[in-house]
């Protein structure tokens, strides 16, 4: 999920060019979106986020302990936190440190020698009223609402905006913390659900309760979340590829009955995605589905859900084919991100297609598993109506900016086209599983994914990815027929685009390998209709 969905839904239109965007970037964008010298010298190892959430005051207060390994000696360390939240104190080895703030970036001057290889930690105390979400999860922050019974119902969402909207951290995707403890103190009638496993619950004298959740795997910043409400809990054990997996569900108490039926899509999802992508990547942390007051988000091991217990996307089929009404879009899509976003994570937001293209594509693989190949094809091809070809899918680097919303359905159709090129479904499945194994728990670049797919498929896919990820033109297969001679070439293409394609001459299919030069081929008759196989995202034009 990301804010581009709002664009897909047509709720508002933007008409900016890539050039205009680039001109708009500020020093703050660079401090946020690049690996600054004050970030580069240390490697995150552990966070302990320890906070109290005060619903009546809409306030958070507490601290984050940041443990890190020294990679190079340095004296200044960058931590991010967005106003109106304020850092009140930073401490290392019981000494308070000086903080020099530049907007959302806070530069902490260390007084102890930072020796290469040492594990050090600092404590960052903070408090205030975090930005309230205006339109979660796209324009996120904290959602403070009340459920139907008048109980507080609170949730964080921060993709794009960054986790520093609600807690102080190293807010760049390239460096994932290895493990994390999330301790959240709430009024005693409420429950907090975060990522990982519930380690213990402290009931305090002041009518509050602290929930301690431990995440035993690397986690990206925007994946960390708090969800606070009057939750009911149910659970099951799923016998998966790596053995028994805890699947836990937290829903508003009055939705319990509905959820027990509706959430049967969760084990169905697990079965289909383990088949296509390999084992669920976080067995140690379990899998959770947690009800929230907004649509949903791929929070790692605590996928959040707000699709109102309906199939489709809020009851609507994004493909327009009817197939999208056979599953709950949010359960399938957001859980698909456990493989592509949480297991394999982009280093730079420009490469967000790695999350969204594969996950949008996973929707059709879910259908493929339960309803067959033709249904899956109908669905992914149906989603083409959402493609805009406005700006390239890959965005500008080092400024925390994503590319076009086409990363969803153009990306999905690019991957569907790649499946045709590989032409062997079992090989394709092994490539998808191989990606999750090779880049297990890693942050990656587009280049790494491209190289892997080229190596495994046996094709040089450079031109293919340049065309679909870095250009907005859709390839056109131009052709003409004289007697029985078919002449054809690709037009509207980048340099070195030479994708093979299946054409249908009459009702017979055959492969051709066009490039930018005219080629000829003798066909059985010049009077037959000529089409491109529908699974390729390209068009055809008779000259
Ligand atoms: Zn998504």
CSV table of N, CA and C and ligand atoms in Angstrom, one decimal, residues 1-2 298 333-334 337 356 359 408, ligand 1:
chain,number,residue,atom,x,y,z
A,1,UNK,N,0.9,-1.2,0.0
A,1,UNK,CA,0.0,0.0,0.0
A,1,UNK,C,0.9,1.2,0.0
A,2,UNK,N,0.6,2.2,-0.8
A,2,UNK,CA,1.2,3.5,-0.6
A,2,UNK,C,0.3,4.6,-1.1
A,298,UNK,N,1.1,-2.9,5.2
A,298,UNK,CA,1.9,-4.1,5.3
A,298,UNK,C,2.8,-4.2,6.5
A,333,UNK,N,-3.3,-8.5,-0.6
A,333,UNK,CA,-2.3,-7.6,-1.0
A,333,UNK,C,-1.3,-7.2,0.1
A,334,UNK,N,-1.8,-6.8,1.3
A,334,UNK,CA,-0.9,-6.4,2.3
A,334,UNK,C,-0.1,-7.6,2.9
A,337,UNK,N,3.0,-8.4,0.8
A,337,UNK,CA,4.2,-7.6,1.1
A,337,UNK,C,5.1,-8.2,2.1
A,356,UNK,N,5.8,-2.8,-4.7
A,356,UNK,CA,4.4,-2.8,-5.2
A,356,UNK,C,4.2,-3.6,-6.4
A,359,UNK,N,3.9,-7.2,-5.4
A,359,UNK,CA,2.7,-7.5,-4.6
A,359,UNK,C,1.4,-7.3,-5.4
A,408,UNK,N,2.3,-0.2,-9.4
A,408,UNK,CA,1.3,-1.3,-9.1
A,408,UNK,C,1.0,-2.1,-10.4
B,1,LIG,ZN1,1.1,-2.3,-1.5
